[in-house]
Short mmCIF file of C-alpha atoms in Angstrom, two decimals:
data_model
loop_
_atom_site.label_atom_id
_atom_site.label_comp_id
_atom_site.label_asym_id
_atom_site.label_seq_id
_atom_site.Cartn_x
_atom_site.Cartn_y
_atom_site.Cartn_z
CA MET A 2 4.35 -5.45 24.67
CA LEU A 3 7.54 -7.24 23.71
CA LYS A 4 7.34 -11.04 23.87
CA ASN A 5 8.80 -12.41 27.14
CA SER A 6 9.69 -8.81 28.15
CA VAL A 7 12.94 -9.00 26.08
CA LEU A 8 12.06 -9.39 22.35
CA PHE A 9 10.93 -6.61 20.68
CA ASP A 10 3.26 -0.73 -11.95
CA THR A 11 6.12 0.14 -13.37
CA ILE A 12 5.83 1.64 -16.82
CA ALA A 13 8.72 0.35 -19.01
CA LYS A 14 9.81 1.64 -22.43
CA SER A 15 12.68 0.70 -24.73
CA SER A 16 15.51 3.21 -25.19
CA ILE A 17 14.52 3.79 -28.80
CA GLU A 18 10.88 4.49 -27.93
CA LEU A 19 11.96 6.83 -25.15
CA PHE A 20 14.32 8.70 -27.49
CA GLU A 21 11.62 9.13 -30.14
CA PHE A 22 9.07 10.22 -27.55
CA ASN A 23 11.41 12.84 -26.05
CA ARG A 24 12.33 14.17 -29.51
CA THR A 25 8.69 14.51 -30.52
CA LEU A 26 7.82 16.06 -27.16
CA LEU A 27 10.46 18.75 -27.58
CA LYS A 28 9.09 19.61 -31.01
CA THR A 29 5.54 19.82 -29.79
CA ARG A 30 5.93 21.53 -26.40
CA GLY A 31 4.81 24.90 -27.71
CA PHE A 32 1.90 23.39 -29.59
CA LEU A 33 0.68 21.45 -26.55
CA LYS A 34 0.65 24.59 -24.43
CA ARG A 35 -1.42 26.49 -27.01
CA GLY A 36 -3.76 23.74 -28.09
CA VAL A 37 -4.60 21.63 -25.05
CA LYS A 38 -7.91 23.37 -24.31
CA HIS A 39 -9.00 23.22 -27.93
CA ARG A 40 -8.16 19.54 -28.24
CA ALA A 41 -9.97 18.70 -25.03
CA SER A 42 -13.19 20.30 -26.27
CA ALA A 43 -13.04 19.50 -29.96
CA GLY A 44 -11.25 16.14 -30.02
CA ILE A 45 -9.92 14.40 -33.13
CA LYS A 46 -12.18 12.53 -35.56
CA CYS A 47 -10.80 10.19 -38.17
CA SER A 48 -12.69 8.67 -41.11
CA GLY A 49 -12.02 7.03 -44.47
CA HIS A 50 -12.50 10.17 -46.56
CA LEU A 51 -9.38 11.74 -45.04
CA ARG A 52 -7.30 9.43 -47.18
CA VAL A 53 -8.62 11.11 -50.37
CA GLY A 54 -6.26 13.76 -51.61
CA LYS A 55 -3.65 12.73 -49.08
CA SER A 56 -0.71 13.76 -51.24
CA LYS A 57 -2.32 17.08 -52.12
CA GLU A 58 -2.97 17.82 -48.44
CA ARG A 59 0.64 17.12 -47.58
CA TYR A 60 1.81 19.39 -50.36
CA GLN A 61 -0.49 22.23 -49.36
CA ASN A 62 0.03 21.75 -45.64
CA PRO A 63 3.27 19.87 -45.03
CA GLU A 64 2.83 20.12 -41.25
CA SER A 65 -0.56 18.36 -41.15
CA GLY A 66 0.95 14.89 -40.54
CA VAL A 67 3.28 16.24 -37.86
CA VAL A 68 0.42 18.03 -36.14
CA LYS A 69 -1.61 14.84 -36.05
CA ARG A 70 1.30 12.95 -34.57
CA MET A 71 1.79 15.70 -32.03
CA LYS A 72 -1.85 15.47 -31.02
CA ARG A 73 -1.55 11.73 -30.55
CA VAL A 74 1.58 12.16 -28.42
CA GLY A 75 -0.15 14.84 -26.37
CA LYS A 76 -3.14 12.62 -25.74
CA ALA A 77 -0.96 9.65 -24.83
CA ALA A 78 1.10 11.73 -22.41
CA LEU A 79 -2.05 13.10 -20.81
CA ALA A 80 -3.52 9.61 -20.45
CA VAL A 81 -0.34 8.32 -18.82
CA TRP A 82 -0.34 11.27 -16.42
CA PHE A 83 -3.93 10.59 -15.37
CA CYS A 84 -3.10 6.92 -14.81
CA ILE A 85 -0.14 7.81 -12.61
CA VAL A 86 -2.20 10.26 -10.54
CA PHE A 87 -5.05 7.76 -10.19
CA LEU A 88 -2.82 4.91 -9.10
CA ALA A 89 -0.92 7.10 -6.67
CA GLY A 90 -4.15 8.03 -4.89
CA CYS A 91 -5.43 4.49 -4.49
CA GLY A 92 -4.49 1.30 -2.76
CA GLU A 93 -3.20 0.48 0.69
CA ALA A 94 -0.78 2.49 2.82
CA LYS A 95 2.88 1.49 2.49
CA VAL A 96 5.11 0.57 5.41
CA PRO A 97 8.03 3.03 5.64
CA ASP A 98 11.53 1.82 4.81
CA VAL A 99 12.63 2.53 8.39
CA VAL A 100 10.17 1.44 11.08
CA THR A 101 10.57 3.32 14.38
CA ASP A 102 7.31 2.39 16.13
CA PRO A 103 5.49 -0.89 16.76
CA THR A 104 3.93 -1.85 13.43
CA VAL A 105 1.69 -4.55 11.97
CA ALA A 106 1.22 -5.07 8.23
CA VAL A 107 -1.17 -7.53 6.58
CA SER A 108 -0.90 -8.43 2.89
CA LYS A 109 -3.77 -9.26 0.54
CA GLU A 110 -2.67 -12.89 0.68
CA GLY A 111 -3.03 -12.86 4.47
CA GLU A 112 0.68 -12.84 5.31
CA VAL A 113 1.48 -10.78 8.41
CA ARG A 114 4.57 -8.86 9.42
CA VAL A 115 5.11 -7.50 12.90
CA TRP A 116 7.80 -5.02 13.90
CA GLN A 117 8.46 -4.98 17.63
CA VAL A 118 10.33 -1.93 18.87
CA GLY A 119 11.93 -1.67 22.33
CA GLU A 120 14.58 0.07 24.38
CA PHE A 121 18.04 -1.43 24.02
CA ASP A 122 20.23 1.09 25.78
CA LYS A 123 22.03 -1.04 28.37
CA SER A 124 25.73 -1.69 27.91
CA TYR A 125 25.32 -5.41 28.66
CA TYR A 126 22.64 -5.92 25.97
CA ASN A 127 23.81 -7.94 22.99
CA LEU A 128 22.05 -7.50 19.64
CA ALA A 129 23.29 -10.82 18.23
CA GLU A 130 22.03 -12.70 21.28
CA LEU A 131 18.67 -10.99 20.99
CA GLY A 132 18.42 -12.12 17.36
CA ASN A 133 19.38 -15.67 18.30
CA MET A 134 16.79 -15.75 21.07
CA ALA A 135 14.06 -14.54 18.70
CA SER A 136 15.04 -17.20 16.13
CA ARG A 137 15.02 -19.97 18.74
CA GLU A 138 11.53 -19.03 19.89
CA ALA A 139 10.34 -19.01 16.26
CA GLN A 140 11.87 -22.46 15.67
CA ASP A 141 10.21 -23.84 18.80
CA TYR A 142 6.83 -22.54 17.69
CA ASN A 143 7.29 -23.97 14.18
CA SER A 144 8.17 -27.37 15.62
CA VAL A 145 4.89 -27.48 17.51
CA ALA A 146 2.90 -26.08 14.56
CA GLY A 147 4.45 -28.54 12.13
CA LYS A 148 5.13 -25.83 9.56
CA GLU A 149 7.09 -22.62 9.05
CA ALA A 150 4.47 -20.42 10.65
CA VAL A 151 6.86 -17.70 11.78
CA ALA A 152 10.30 -16.45 10.73
CA VAL A 153 12.55 -13.71 12.05
CA GLU A 154 13.35 -11.43 9.11
CA LYS A 155 15.74 -9.08 10.86
CA THR A 156 16.98 -7.77 14.17
CA GLU A 157 18.58 -4.35 14.03
CA GLU A 158 19.34 -1.29 16.09
CA LEU A 159 17.89 2.01 14.92
CA GLU A 160 20.45 4.47 13.62
CA ASP A 161 18.67 7.55 14.98
CA GLY A 162 20.49 7.43 18.32
CA SER A 163 17.33 6.51 20.23
CA GLY A 164 18.86 3.34 21.65
CA LYS A 165 15.96 1.27 20.29
CA VAL A 166 16.07 -2.08 18.53
CA VAL A 167 13.61 -3.56 16.04
CA VAL A 168 12.74 -7.23 15.61
CA CYS A 169 10.72 -8.02 12.47
CA TYR A 170 8.67 -11.22 12.30
CA ARG A 171 6.90 -12.72 9.29
CA PHE A 172 3.85 -14.96 9.79
CA ASP A 173 2.09 -17.13 7.23
CA ASN A 174 -1.35 -16.02 8.45
CA TRP A 175 -3.21 -14.24 11.21
CA GLU A 176 -3.75 -17.43 13.23
CA SER A 177 0.01 -18.00 13.52
CA CYS A 178 0.56 -14.37 14.47
CA SER A 179 -2.06 -14.53 17.23
CA GLY A 180 -0.69 -17.82 18.54
CA PHE A 181 2.94 -16.75 18.63
CA MET A 182 2.44 -13.17 19.84
CA GLU A 183 -0.27 -14.25 22.33
CA GLU A 184 -2.34 -11.28 21.18
CA THR A 185 -5.47 -11.00 19.04
CA LEU A 186 -5.25 -10.50 15.29
CA PHE A 187 -7.88 -11.45 12.71
CA TYR A 188 -8.12 -10.72 8.99
CA GLY A 189 -10.90 -12.03 6.78
CA THR A 190 -14.43 -11.35 5.65
CA VAL A 191 -17.09 -10.03 8.00
CA LYS A 192 -18.82 -13.40 7.75
CA GLU A 193 -15.59 -15.18 8.76
CA ALA A 194 -15.19 -12.74 11.65
CA ALA A 195 -18.62 -13.73 12.98
CA VAL A 196 -17.74 -17.43 12.66
CA ASN A 197 -14.58 -16.79 14.70
CA GLY A 198 -16.54 -15.15 17.49
CA PHE A 199 -15.95 -11.46 16.77
CA HIS A 200 -18.83 -9.02 17.20
CA THR A 201 -20.14 -7.65 13.93
CA ASP A 202 -22.21 -4.93 15.60
CA ALA A 203 -19.24 -2.83 16.75
CA ALA A 204 -19.71 0.94 16.59
CA MET A 205 -17.65 2.30 13.70
CA LYS A 206 -17.02 5.66 12.06
CA SER A 207 -16.00 6.73 8.57
CA VAL A 208 -12.34 7.70 8.08
CA LYS A 209 -13.53 10.19 5.46
CA ASP A 210 -15.94 12.36 7.44
CA GLY A 211 -16.36 10.72 10.86
CA SER A 212 -19.96 9.72 10.20
CA ALA A 213 -21.19 6.66 12.06
CA LEU A 214 -21.82 3.36 10.32
CA ASP A 215 -25.51 2.60 10.70
CA ALA A 216 -26.22 -0.06 13.27
CA GLY A 217 -26.45 -3.50 11.73
CA LEU A 218 -24.74 -2.58 8.45
CA LEU A 219 -21.42 -4.12 9.48
CA GLY A 220 -23.11 -7.47 10.03
CA GLN A 221 -24.76 -7.21 6.62
CA SER A 222 -21.43 -6.55 4.85
CA GLU A 223 -20.51 -10.23 4.87
CA GLY A 224 -18.32 -10.00 1.78
CA GLU A 225 -16.30 -7.02 2.97
CA TYR A 226 -12.95 -7.56 4.68
CA LEU A 227 -12.40 -6.81 8.34
CA LEU A 228 -9.26 -6.56 10.46
CA VAL A 229 -9.61 -7.00 14.22
CA THR A 230 -6.79 -6.68 16.75
CA ASP A 231 -5.85 -5.70 20.27
CA MET A 232 -2.21 -5.14 19.29
CA ARG A 233 -1.09 -1.58 19.98
CA ALA A 234 0.70 -0.47 16.85
CA ASN A 235 0.48 1.32 13.53
CA ILE A 236 -1.57 -1.04 11.36
CA TYR A 237 -1.09 -1.23 7.59
CA CYS A 238 -4.06 -2.87 5.86
CA PRO A 239 -4.24 -4.67 2.48
CA GLY A 240 -6.70 -2.20 0.98
CA LYS A 241 -8.39 1.11 1.44
CA VAL A 242 -9.80 1.66 4.94
CA ALA A 243 -13.45 2.76 5.05
CA TYR A 244 -14.47 2.57 8.72
CA ILE A 245 -12.70 2.22 12.08
CA SER A 246 -13.95 1.58 15.59
CA GLU A 247 -13.78 4.03 18.48
CA GLY A 248 -10.29 4.73 19.76
CA ALA A 249 -8.58 3.99 16.45
CA VAL A 250 -7.01 6.91 14.59
CA LEU A 251 -6.19 7.42 10.92
CA ASN A 252 -2.52 8.34 10.50
CA GLY A 253 -1.26 10.75 7.87
CA ASP A 254 0.18 7.96 5.73
CA GLY A 255 -3.10 6.01 5.65
CA SER A 256 -2.23 3.50 8.35
CA ILE A 257 -4.37 3.09 11.47
CA SER A 258 -3.06 3.71 14.97
CA SER A 259 -4.51 1.56 17.75
CA SER A 260 -2.15 2.90 20.42
CA GLU A 261 -4.81 4.84 22.34
CA ALA A 262 -7.66 2.37 21.88
CA GLU A 263 -9.12 0.17 24.58
CA GLY A 264 -10.00 -3.41 23.81
CA LEU A 265 -10.37 -4.65 20.27
CA VAL A 266 -9.96 -2.37 17.25
CA TYR A 267 -12.13 -3.04 14.20
CA ILE A 268 -11.05 -1.86 10.73
CA LEU A 269 -13.44 -2.30 7.78
CA LEU A 270 -11.92 -2.24 4.30
CA ASN A 271 -13.51 -1.33 0.98
#
């Protein structure tokens, strides 16, 4: 519902290091293809006695030093690749660059962003006036709260020809979001949820296999984080989602849809 029926780790390298890495990689590409299985099973062992006869070894096998360097480069490249794959598969879902549906996103620090999306297809509608109205309501709320609890980040019309407009709000915490939006939103530990009057015996299911969370286990997970809301939107959580309540649905991008749920939606994070 629109408010008042109107508002809607980067891996860095120096250029020299990158040049040397690429040059070595080109030299060793064939070797890496042939030797990756052998290196994975055998590994490389280094000890003090390898230094004995170093000059003789180089003379008899001038490529030995190059091979060792190539092995190190291969291992480093493989380690970096595993790190990239691991990091890509973990962490919270990311809000898309262009939001086309009602969306709520909570950061690890507790900051909340809400994207309200509504029809804006009448000729007499004015986008600038809508933005001004949203800003005035935010200022009024901040005056009462005595702090900058809410800010309007942007008001824009979607470029997909749908005739919809998006208003994006930023809140300092879930309490401000609930107060301004006049809807329920909570984010905190399970213990804090109980203190704030939320039920910690809600029926929940695993997002992985649909298995039910054993009765009473939610209440015992006092240190785990819980998100509770009755806002109907795509919800982006500050962590990996483990369990959701009935009616909530896991989206393909890792966010949780509460659009078809009735009542409060509970989302338990790892």
